[in-house]
Amino acid sequence: MFPTTRLRRLRQHPQLRSMFRETELAPTDFILPLFVRFGRGERVLISSMPGHFQLTVEHLAAEVREIAALGIPAVILFGIPEHKDAVGSDATSDSGIIPQAVRAIRDAAPELLVITDVCFCEFTDHGHCGIVVEKQGRTDVDNDATLEILGRQAVAHARAGAHMVAPSGMMDGMVRAIRTSLDGAGFSHLPIMSYAAKYASAFYGPFREAAESAPQFGDRRTYQMDPANAREALREVQLDVEEGADLLMVKPALSYLDVIHRVKSAHPEVPLAAYNVSGEFAMVKAAAANGWLDERRTTLEVLTSIKRAGADVIITYHAKEACRWLADTL
Ligand SMILES: [Zn+2]
């Protein structure tokens, strides 16, 4: 009790503050998303995500060597195929854009882990996350038909050499379907990171430019979660744990710190990732460009808050800068 108890005593000296800091960031906390496009030629700047590009396969080697040299352990891949169709054929092909990218990265930076996003929105001409059907006058993604092609997509990534697959489409049963397909194809050792609680969020705006994956009609609210719901997230993650998910994910991160905390509290034994999404990145970049926020301090505070909430790893577009800043403070 005051005046005997004075918490300011341990804040007086920088060494005291660093000794008793509860949450520390390290390069091994980060996964960096990469966008890989078909063809050859110049990198395509993603205007709403400064510093990020759509890279063709030929540009990957230099990029991933830089990422590995910074100490970032893993990348997660999103693909922009040459041809899109109703069932996302490129996504299940061994010569699709993602298998090509996986092979190129493994050649160039063998120490880097390659995680692949498993979903169809970048590969379908309608931009939805699976096979679309019309039932009773309503057009929607057919859950169970999509499970079958999700399994094939995951196996194509595994055959190319992916170290982990990450289903993001919020289909019911997706983890079990992918686990069964991988095991049947001889990949029982390959971990699954499930986008277990993924919300229908406005913060994905810049990503849709980056991945050219905006839905051509409707929205994703029949499969992604309502931002108002947290208890439902616990049901989603419980199911994914039972289906065999090795890692869970909450996406987005910053508006969902309570969900991260609840998921970690409910499943402390299961590793948890959080996705610091494109809109969260773009807000900081835009404010920093205007001189309204200090980008370094703001970013490190955001990342620290995500880890403090309970995330073990953070998927972030700020991974490279964060590693440079962390090295700088040593
Ligand atoms: Zn999707």
mmCIF file of C-alpha atoms and ligand atoms in Angstrom:
data_model
loop_
_atom_site.group_PDB
_atom_site.id
_atom_site.type_symbol
_atom_site.label_atom_id
_atom_site.label_comp_id
_atom_site.label_asym_id
_atom_site.label_seq_id
_atom_site.Cartn_x
_atom_site.Cartn_y
_atom_site.Cartn_z
ATOM 1 C CA MET A 1 0.000 0.000 0.000
ATOM 2 C CA PHE A 2 1.131 3.539 -0.757
ATOM 3 C CA PRO A 3 3.342 5.093 0.551
ATOM 4 C CA THR A 4 5.239 1.850 1.281
ATOM 5 C CA THR A 5 4.536 0.318 -2.112
ATOM 6 C CA ARG A 6 5.820 2.522 -4.934
ATOM 7 C CA LEU A 7 5.842 0.862 -8.340
ATOM 8 C CA ARG A 8 7.832 3.717 -9.844
ATOM 9 C CA ARG A 9 10.951 2.453 -8.000
ATOM 10 C CA LEU A 10 11.519 -0.263 -10.596
ATOM 11 C CA ARG A 11 10.984 2.124 -13.499
ATOM 12 C CA GLN A 12 13.771 4.525 -12.628
ATOM 13 C CA HIS A 13 16.665 2.967 -14.506
ATOM 14 C CA PRO A 14 16.708 1.653 -18.084
ATOM 15 C CA GLN A 15 18.401 -1.545 -16.896
ATOM 16 C CA LEU A 16 15.730 -2.132 -14.279
ATOM 17 C CA ARG A 17 13.057 -1.634 -16.919
ATOM 18 C CA SER A 18 14.716 -4.102 -19.264
ATOM 19 C CA MET A 19 15.305 -6.673 -16.495
ATOM 20 C CA PHE A 20 11.648 -6.763 -15.517
ATOM 21 C CA ARG A 21 10.080 -6.355 -18.932
ATOM 22 C CA GLU A 22 7.397 -9.025 -19.239
ATOM 23 C CA THR A 23 7.202 -9.251 -23.022
ATOM 24 C CA GLU A 24 10.166 -9.232 -25.397
ATOM 25 C CA LEU A 25 10.105 -9.331 -29.178
ATOM 26 C CA ALA A 26 12.625 -11.336 -31.195
ATOM 27 C CA PRO A 27 13.033 -12.066 -34.923
ATOM 28 C CA THR A 28 11.855 -15.644 -34.263
ATOM 29 C CA ASP A 29 8.437 -14.208 -33.391
ATOM 30 C CA PHE A 30 7.787 -13.169 -36.971
ATOM 31 C CA ILE A 31 6.427 -14.681 -40.171
ATOM 32 C CA LEU A 32 6.580 -12.471 -43.274
ATOM 33 C CA PRO A 33 3.870 -12.736 -45.973
ATOM 34 C CA LEU A 34 5.048 -12.731 -49.603
ATOM 35 C CA PHE A 35 2.986 -12.236 -52.772
ATOM 36 C CA VAL A 36 4.168 -14.226 -55.760
ATOM 37 C CA ARG A 37 2.849 -13.478 -59.234
ATOM 38 C CA PHE A 38 3.022 -15.401 -62.507
ATOM 39 C CA GLY A 39 5.315 -14.506 -65.394
ATOM 40 C CA ARG A 40 8.535 -12.587 -65.543
ATOM 41 C CA GLY A 41 9.422 -8.941 -65.255
ATOM 42 C CA GLU A 42 9.403 -6.047 -62.873
ATOM 43 C CA ARG A 43 8.240 -6.279 -59.300
ATOM 44 C CA VAL A 44 4.763 -4.745 -58.973
ATOM 45 C CA LEU A 45 4.517 -2.224 -56.144
ATOM 46 C CA ILE A 46 1.475 -2.670 -53.893
ATOM 47 C CA SER A 47 0.461 0.954 -53.464
ATOM 48 C CA SER A 48 -1.475 0.529 -50.217
ATOM 49 C CA MET A 49 1.357 -1.467 -48.608
ATOM 50 C CA PRO A 50 4.540 0.601 -48.933
ATOM 51 C CA GLY A 51 7.666 -1.547 -49.255
ATOM 52 C CA HIS A 52 5.729 -4.617 -50.451
ATOM 53 C CA PHE A 53 5.636 -5.977 -53.976
ATOM 54 C CA GLN A 54 4.133 -8.714 -56.051
ATOM 55 C CA LEU A 55 7.250 -10.698 -56.916
ATOM 56 C CA THR A 56 7.694 -13.026 -59.849
ATOM 57 C CA VAL A 57 9.528 -16.273 -59.117
ATOM 58 C CA GLU A 58 12.804 -14.881 -60.544
ATOM 59 C CA HIS A 59 12.825 -12.163 -57.849
ATOM 60 C CA LEU A 60 12.264 -14.540 -54.955
ATOM 61 C CA ALA A 61 15.849 -15.705 -54.440
ATOM 62 C CA ALA A 62 17.235 -12.269 -53.564
ATOM 63 C CA GLU A 63 14.237 -11.459 -51.398
ATOM 64 C CA VAL A 64 14.304 -14.649 -49.325
ATOM 65 C CA ARG A 65 18.066 -14.475 -48.801
ATOM 66 C CA GLU A 66 17.584 -11.011 -47.318
ATOM 67 C CA ILE A 67 14.715 -12.288 -45.125
ATOM 68 C CA ALA A 68 16.769 -15.235 -43.864
ATOM 69 C CA ALA A 69 19.775 -12.996 -43.175
ATOM 70 C CA LEU A 70 17.598 -10.823 -40.916
ATOM 71 C CA GLY A 71 16.844 -13.897 -38.813
ATOM 72 C CA ILE A 72 13.170 -14.204 -39.797
ATOM 73 C CA PRO A 73 12.421 -17.932 -39.575
ATOM 74 C CA ALA A 74 9.460 -18.247 -41.939
ATOM 75 C CA VAL A 75 7.504 -16.770 -44.825
ATOM 76 C CA ILE A 76 3.882 -17.396 -45.779
ATOM 77 C CA LEU A 77 3.047 -17.411 -49.475
ATOM 78 C CA PHE A 78 0.112 -16.001 -51.399
ATOM 79 C CA GLY A 79 -0.108 -16.552 -55.151
ATOM 80 C CA ILE A 80 -1.392 -14.593 -58.125
ATOM 81 C CA PRO A 81 -1.904 -17.131 -60.943
ATOM 82 C CA GLU A 82 -1.938 -16.345 -64.644
ATOM 83 C CA HIS A 83 -5.350 -17.909 -65.146
ATOM 84 C CA LYS A 84 -8.288 -17.855 -62.781
ATOM 85 C CA ASP A 85 -11.349 -20.045 -63.242
ATOM 86 C CA ALA A 86 -14.470 -21.098 -61.358
ATOM 87 C CA VAL A 87 -12.711 -23.858 -59.386
ATOM 88 C CA GLY A 88 -9.258 -22.288 -58.990
ATOM 89 C CA SER A 89 -7.428 -24.934 -61.052
ATOM 90 C CA ASP A 90 -3.989 -23.328 -60.614
ATOM 91 C CA ALA A 91 -4.285 -23.902 -56.853
ATOM 92 C CA THR A 92 -4.325 -27.689 -57.133
ATOM 93 C CA SER A 93 -1.703 -28.000 -59.891
ATOM 94 C CA ASP A 94 1.852 -29.179 -59.205
ATOM 95 C CA SER A 95 3.019 -26.553 -61.695
ATOM 96 C CA GLY A 96 0.872 -23.792 -60.154
ATOM 97 C CA ILE A 97 2.343 -20.521 -58.975
ATOM 98 C CA ILE A 98 2.692 -21.608 -55.328
ATOM 99 C CA PRO A 99 4.537 -24.902 -55.982
ATOM 100 C CA GLN A 100 6.881 -22.982 -58.322
ATOM 101 C CA ALA A 101 7.540 -20.412 -55.592
ATOM 102 C CA VAL A 102 8.067 -23.041 -52.889
ATOM 103 C CA ARG A 103 10.718 -24.806 -54.982
ATOM 104 C CA ALA A 104 12.496 -21.517 -55.770
ATOM 105 C CA ILE A 105 12.582 -20.454 -52.118
ATOM 106 C CA ARG A 106 13.815 -23.804 -50.876
ATOM 107 C CA ASP A 107 16.636 -23.646 -53.432
ATOM 108 C CA ALA A 108 17.639 -20.086 -52.566
ATOM 109 C CA ALA A 109 17.317 -20.134 -48.765
ATOM 110 C CA PRO A 110 17.275 -23.701 -47.429
ATOM 111 C CA GLU A 111 17.185 -22.500 -43.812
ATOM 112 C CA LEU A 112 13.928 -20.573 -44.292
ATOM 113 C CA LEU A 113 10.598 -22.229 -43.465
ATOM 114 C CA VAL A 114 8.014 -22.011 -46.226
ATOM 115 C CA ILE A 115 4.379 -21.880 -45.147
ATOM 116 C CA THR A 116 1.647 -21.817 -47.787
ATOM 117 C CA ASP A 117 -1.778 -20.262 -47.571
ATOM 118 C CA VAL A 118 -4.352 -22.895 -48.514
ATOM 119 C CA CYS A 119 -7.424 -21.220 -49.971
ATOM 120 C CA PHE A 120 -9.027 -20.468 -53.330
ATOM 121 C CA CYS A 121 -9.864 -16.758 -53.325
ATOM 122 C CA GLU A 122 -6.684 -15.827 -55.241
ATOM 123 C CA PHE A 123 -7.322 -18.563 -57.803
ATOM 124 C CA THR A 124 -11.036 -18.318 -58.609
ATOM 125 C CA ASP A 125 -12.481 -15.892 -61.161
ATOM 126 C CA HIS A 126 -15.295 -15.043 -58.709
ATOM 127 C CA GLY A 127 -12.833 -14.358 -55.867
ATOM 128 C CA HIS A 128 -14.566 -16.542 -53.278
ATOM 129 C CA CYS A 129 -12.705 -19.030 -51.089
ATOM 130 C CA GLY A 130 -14.043 -22.201 -52.703
ATOM 131 C CA ILE A 131 -16.504 -23.700 -55.155
ATOM 132 C CA VAL A 132 -19.553 -21.497 -55.578
ATOM 133 C CA VAL A 133 -23.005 -23.009 -56.088
ATOM 134 C CA GLU A 134 -26.538 -21.731 -56.260
ATOM 135 C CA LYS A 135 -28.944 -23.384 -53.851
ATOM 136 C CA GLN A 136 -32.536 -22.255 -53.302
ATOM 137 C CA GLY A 137 -31.873 -18.997 -55.128
ATOM 138 C CA ARG A 138 -28.852 -18.196 -52.964
ATOM 139 C CA THR A 139 -25.291 -18.182 -54.273
ATOM 140 C CA ASP A 140 -22.729 -19.346 -51.731
ATOM 141 C CA VAL A 141 -19.539 -21.339 -51.263
ATOM 142 C CA ASP A 142 -20.269 -25.082 -51.115
ATOM 143 C CA ASN A 143 -18.507 -26.175 -47.953
ATOM 144 C CA ASP A 144 -18.064 -29.892 -48.556
ATOM 145 C CA ALA A 145 -17.201 -29.640 -52.259
ATOM 146 C CA THR A 146 -14.486 -27.145 -51.270
ATOM 147 C CA LEU A 147 -13.017 -29.534 -48.673
ATOM 148 C CA GLU A 148 -12.102 -31.960 -51.417
ATOM 149 C CA ILE A 149 -10.106 -29.410 -53.430
ATOM 150 C CA LEU A 150 -8.515 -27.971 -50.276
ATOM 151 C CA GLY A 151 -7.014 -31.393 -49.635
ATOM 152 C CA ARG A 152 -5.630 -31.521 -53.160
ATOM 153 C CA GLN A 153 -4.184 -28.008 -52.857
ATOM 154 C CA ALA A 154 -2.418 -28.883 -49.584
ATOM 155 C CA VAL A 155 -0.931 -32.036 -51.102
ATOM 156 C CA ALA A 156 0.358 -30.063 -54.124
ATOM 157 C CA HIS A 157 2.102 -27.662 -51.729
ATOM 158 C CA ALA A 158 3.520 -30.535 -49.710
ATOM 159 C CA ARG A 159 4.870 -32.233 -52.832
ATOM 160 C CA ALA A 160 6.612 -28.980 -53.803
ATOM 161 C CA GLY A 161 8.363 -28.905 -50.421
ATOM 162 C CA ALA A 162 6.237 -26.653 -48.183
ATOM 163 C CA HIS A 163 7.124 -27.003 -44.487
ATOM 164 C CA MET A 164 3.626 -26.144 -43.258
ATOM 165 C CA VAL A 165 0.189 -25.458 -44.739
ATOM 166 C CA ALA A 166 -2.207 -22.821 -43.492
ATOM 167 C CA PRO A 167 -5.879 -23.152 -44.473
ATOM 168 C CA SER A 168 -7.569 -19.739 -44.366
ATOM 169 C CA GLY A 169 -10.985 -20.256 -45.947
ATOM 170 C CA MET A 170 -13.036 -20.850 -42.760
ATOM 171 C CA MET A 171 -14.717 -23.943 -44.217
ATOM 172 C CA ASP A 172 -16.209 -26.240 -41.577
ATOM 173 C CA GLY A 173 -14.092 -29.382 -41.367
ATOM 174 C CA MET A 174 -11.165 -27.954 -43.349
ATOM 175 C CA VAL A 175 -8.475 -29.051 -40.899
ATOM 176 C CA ARG A 176 -9.666 -32.659 -40.796
ATOM 177 C CA ALA A 177 -10.041 -32.802 -44.588
ATOM 178 C CA ILE A 178 -6.523 -31.471 -45.143
ATOM 179 C CA ARG A 179 -5.047 -33.716 -42.423
ATOM 180 C CA THR A 180 -6.668 -36.768 -44.047
ATOM 181 C CA SER A 181 -5.413 -35.809 -47.521
ATOM 182 C CA LEU A 182 -1.874 -35.091 -46.315
ATOM 183 C CA ASP A 183 -1.682 -38.325 -44.331
ATOM 184 C CA GLY A 184 -3.007 -40.299 -47.290
ATOM 185 C CA ALA A 185 -0.313 -38.827 -49.529
ATOM 186 C CA GLY A 186 2.528 -39.625 -47.129
ATOM 187 C CA PHE A 187 2.778 -36.203 -45.430
ATOM 188 C CA SER A 188 1.709 -37.118 -41.895
ATOM 189 C CA HIS A 189 4.714 -35.130 -40.609
ATOM 190 C CA LEU A 190 3.535 -31.825 -42.134
ATOM 191 C CA PRO A 191 2.000 -29.391 -39.611
ATOM 192 C CA ILE A 192 -1.227 -27.452 -40.191
ATOM 193 C CA MET A 193 -1.614 -23.877 -39.003
ATOM 194 C CA SER A 194 -5.338 -23.217 -39.030
ATOM 195 C CA TYR A 195 -6.806 -19.769 -39.486
ATOM 196 C CA ALA A 196 -9.164 -20.893 -36.730
ATOM 197 C CA ALA A 197 -10.828 -17.581 -35.894
ATOM 198 C CA LYS A 198 -10.800 -15.399 -38.993
ATOM 199 C CA TYR A 199 -13.147 -12.466 -39.042
ATOM 200 C CA ALA A 200 -14.968 -10.777 -41.941
ATOM 201 C CA SER A 201 -12.869 -7.644 -41.462
ATOM 202 C CA ALA A 202 -12.548 -4.289 -43.208
ATOM 203 C CA PHE A 203 -8.841 -4.407 -42.325
ATOM 204 C CA TYR A 204 -8.151 -6.767 -45.246
ATOM 205 C CA GLY A 205 -8.578 -3.947 -47.795
ATOM 206 C CA PRO A 206 -4.944 -3.534 -48.913
ATOM 207 C CA PHE A 207 -4.429 -7.334 -49.078
ATOM 208 C CA ARG A 208 -7.106 -7.597 -51.748
ATOM 209 C CA GLU A 209 -5.111 -5.254 -53.952
ATOM 210 C CA ALA A 210 -1.958 -7.222 -53.144
ATOM 211 C CA ALA A 211 -3.426 -10.668 -53.847
ATOM 212 C CA GLU A 212 -6.000 -9.556 -56.433
ATOM 213 C CA SER A 213 -8.545 -11.564 -54.479
ATOM 214 C CA ALA A 214 -11.557 -9.282 -53.947
ATOM 215 C CA PRO A 215 -14.874 -11.162 -54.265
ATOM 216 C CA GLN A 216 -16.579 -10.265 -57.543
ATOM 217 C CA PHE A 217 -20.017 -10.443 -55.899
ATOM 218 C CA GLY A 218 -21.293 -10.523 -52.358
ATOM 219 C CA ASP A 219 -18.930 -10.782 -49.410
ATOM 220 C CA ARG A 220 -17.416 -13.469 -47.168
ATOM 221 C CA ARG A 221 -19.795 -13.193 -44.247
ATOM 222 C CA THR A 222 -21.274 -16.663 -44.764
ATOM 223 C CA TYR A 223 -17.928 -18.230 -43.896
ATOM 224 C CA GLN A 224 -15.744 -15.674 -42.071
ATOM 225 C CA MET A 225 -16.755 -14.708 -38.543
ATOM 226 C CA ASP A 226 -18.839 -11.765 -37.385
ATOM 227 C CA PRO A 227 -16.504 -9.207 -35.729
ATOM 228 C CA ALA A 228 -18.987 -8.969 -32.856
ATOM 229 C CA ASN A 229 -18.404 -12.566 -31.722
ATOM 230 C CA ALA A 230 -15.755 -13.793 -29.305
ATOM 231 C CA ARG A 231 -17.437 -16.806 -27.660
ATOM 232 C CA GLU A 232 -17.983 -18.287 -31.118
ATOM 233 C CA ALA A 233 -14.209 -18.050 -31.689
ATOM 234 C CA LEU A 234 -13.725 -20.490 -28.831
ATOM 235 C CA ARG A 235 -16.008 -23.006 -30.580
ATOM 236 C CA GLU A 236 -14.086 -22.517 -33.837
ATOM 237 C CA VAL A 237 -10.719 -23.150 -32.200
ATOM 238 C CA GLN A 238 -12.026 -26.092 -30.154
ATOM 239 C CA LEU A 239 -13.160 -27.798 -33.357
ATOM 240 C CA ASP A 240 -9.842 -27.133 -35.085
ATOM 241 C CA VAL A 241 -7.922 -28.575 -32.132
ATOM 242 C CA GLU A 242 -10.085 -31.694 -32.288
ATOM 243 C CA GLU A 243 -9.563 -31.938 -36.056
ATOM 244 C CA GLY A 244 -5.804 -31.953 -35.572
ATOM 245 C CA ALA A 245 -4.588 -28.377 -36.002
ATOM 246 C CA ASP A 246 -0.974 -28.037 -34.837
ATOM 247 C CA LEU A 247 -1.144 -24.256 -34.548
ATOM 248 C CA LEU A 248 -4.111 -21.940 -34.219
ATOM 249 C CA MET A 249 -4.454 -18.449 -35.619
ATOM 250 C CA VAL A 250 -6.543 -15.387 -34.883
ATOM 251 C CA LYS A 251 -6.935 -12.884 -37.728
ATOM 252 C CA PRO A 252 -6.870 -9.849 -37.662
ATOM 253 C CA ALA A 253 -4.827 -9.066 -34.556
ATOM 254 C CA LEU A 254 -5.141 -5.482 -33.378
ATOM 255 C CA SER A 255 -8.931 -5.216 -33.086
ATOM 256 C CA TYR A 256 -9.037 -8.782 -31.742
ATOM 257 C CA LEU A 257 -6.526 -8.752 -28.874
ATOM 258 C CA ASP A 258 -9.290 -9.961 -26.564
ATOM 259 C CA VAL A 259 -9.890 -12.941 -28.854
ATOM 260 C CA ILE A 260 -6.166 -13.749 -28.891
ATOM 261 C CA HIS A 261 -6.184 -13.621 -25.099
ATOM 262 C CA ARG A 262 -9.290 -15.782 -24.793
ATOM 263 C CA VAL A 263 -7.987 -18.381 -27.239
ATOM 264 C CA LYS A 264 -4.627 -18.564 -25.451
ATOM 265 C CA SER A 265 -6.353 -18.876 -22.080
ATOM 266 C CA ALA A 266 -8.651 -21.643 -23.357
ATOM 267 C CA HIS A 267 -5.819 -23.555 -25.096
ATOM 268 C CA PRO A 268 -2.538 -22.615 -23.406
ATOM 269 C CA GLU A 269 -0.995 -25.865 -24.666
ATOM 270 C CA VAL A 270 -1.575 -25.089 -28.363
ATOM 271 C CA PRO A 271 0.798 -22.682 -30.164
ATOM 272 C CA LEU A 272 -1.019 -19.560 -31.332
ATOM 273 C CA ALA A 273 -0.330 -17.224 -34.229
ATOM 274 C CA ALA A 274 -1.910 -13.843 -34.865
ATOM 275 C CA TYR A 275 -2.088 -12.055 -38.199
ATOM 276 C CA ASN A 276 -1.209 -8.362 -38.032
ATOM 277 C CA VAL A 277 -3.122 -7.724 -41.263
ATOM 278 C CA SER A 278 -2.614 -5.379 -44.194
ATOM 279 C CA GLY A 279 -4.979 -2.666 -42.944
ATOM 280 C CA GLU A 280 -3.216 -2.552 -39.582
ATOM 281 C CA PHE A 281 0.104 -2.173 -41.410
ATOM 282 C CA ALA A 282 -1.272 0.432 -43.827
ATOM 283 C CA MET A 283 -2.689 2.597 -41.009
ATOM 284 C CA VAL A 284 0.696 2.840 -39.324
ATOM 285 C CA LYS A 285 2.472 3.495 -42.639
ATOM 286 C CA ALA A 286 0.017 6.230 -43.641
ATOM 287 C CA ALA A 287 0.173 7.980 -40.288
ATOM 288 C CA ALA A 288 3.977 7.750 -40.253
ATOM 289 C CA ALA A 289 4.182 9.147 -43.799
ATOM 290 C CA ASN A 290 2.189 12.153 -42.598
ATOM 291 C CA GLY A 291 4.453 12.625 -39.603
ATOM 292 C CA TRP A 292 1.564 11.828 -37.242
ATOM 293 C CA LEU A 293 3.085 8.725 -35.645
ATOM 294 C CA ASP A 294 6.624 7.491 -35.034
ATOM 295 C CA GLU A 295 6.625 4.328 -37.175
ATOM 296 C CA ARG A 296 9.266 2.487 -35.203
ATOM 297 C CA ARG A 297 7.785 3.065 -31.762
ATOM 298 C CA THR A 298 4.216 2.494 -32.954
ATOM 299 C CA THR A 299 5.039 -0.731 -34.761
ATOM 300 C CA LEU A 300 7.032 -2.222 -31.914
ATOM 301 C CA GLU A 301 4.231 -1.281 -29.511
ATOM 302 C CA VAL A 302 1.627 -2.939 -31.751
ATOM 303 C CA LEU A 303 3.706 -6.109 -32.103
ATOM 304 C CA THR A 304 4.428 -6.210 -28.370
ATOM 305 C CA SER A 305 0.714 -5.865 -27.601
ATOM 306 C CA ILE A 306 -0.117 -8.811 -29.869
ATOM 307 C CA LYS A 307 2.482 -10.967 -28.134
ATOM 308 C CA ARG A 308 1.413 -9.747 -24.691
ATOM 309 C CA ALA A 309 -2.184 -10.711 -25.512
ATOM 310 C CA GLY A 310 -1.034 -14.307 -26.016
ATOM 311 C CA ALA A 311 0.303 -14.819 -29.549
ATOM 312 C CA ASP A 312 3.414 -17.002 -29.800
ATOM 313 C CA VAL A 313 4.160 -15.860 -33.352
ATOM 314 C CA ILE A 314 3.004 -12.890 -35.418
ATOM 315 C CA ILE A 315 2.447 -12.782 -39.150
ATOM 316 C CA THR A 316 3.372 -9.217 -40.026
ATOM 317 C CA TYR A 317 4.262 -7.034 -43.005
ATOM 318 C CA HIS A 318 6.535 -5.128 -40.623
ATOM 319 C CA ALA A 319 8.768 -8.167 -39.990
ATOM 320 C CA LYS A 320 11.838 -6.875 -41.834
ATOM 321 C CA GLU A 321 11.732 -3.391 -40.296
ATOM 322 C CA ALA A 322 11.017 -4.859 -36.850
ATOM 323 C CA CYS A 323 14.095 -7.105 -37.067
ATOM 324 C CA ARG A 324 16.278 -4.160 -38.058
ATOM 325 C CA TRP A 325 14.909 -2.031 -35.211
ATOM 326 C CA LEU A 326 15.352 -4.829 -32.664
ATOM 327 C CA ALA A 327 18.971 -5.355 -33.776
ATOM 328 C CA ASP A 328 19.502 -1.606 -33.480
ATOM 329 C CA THR A 329 18.561 -1.435 -29.793
ATOM 330 C CA LEU A 330 21.094 -4.092 -28.756
HETATM 331 ZN ZN ZN B 1 -9.694 -17.186 -49.155
#
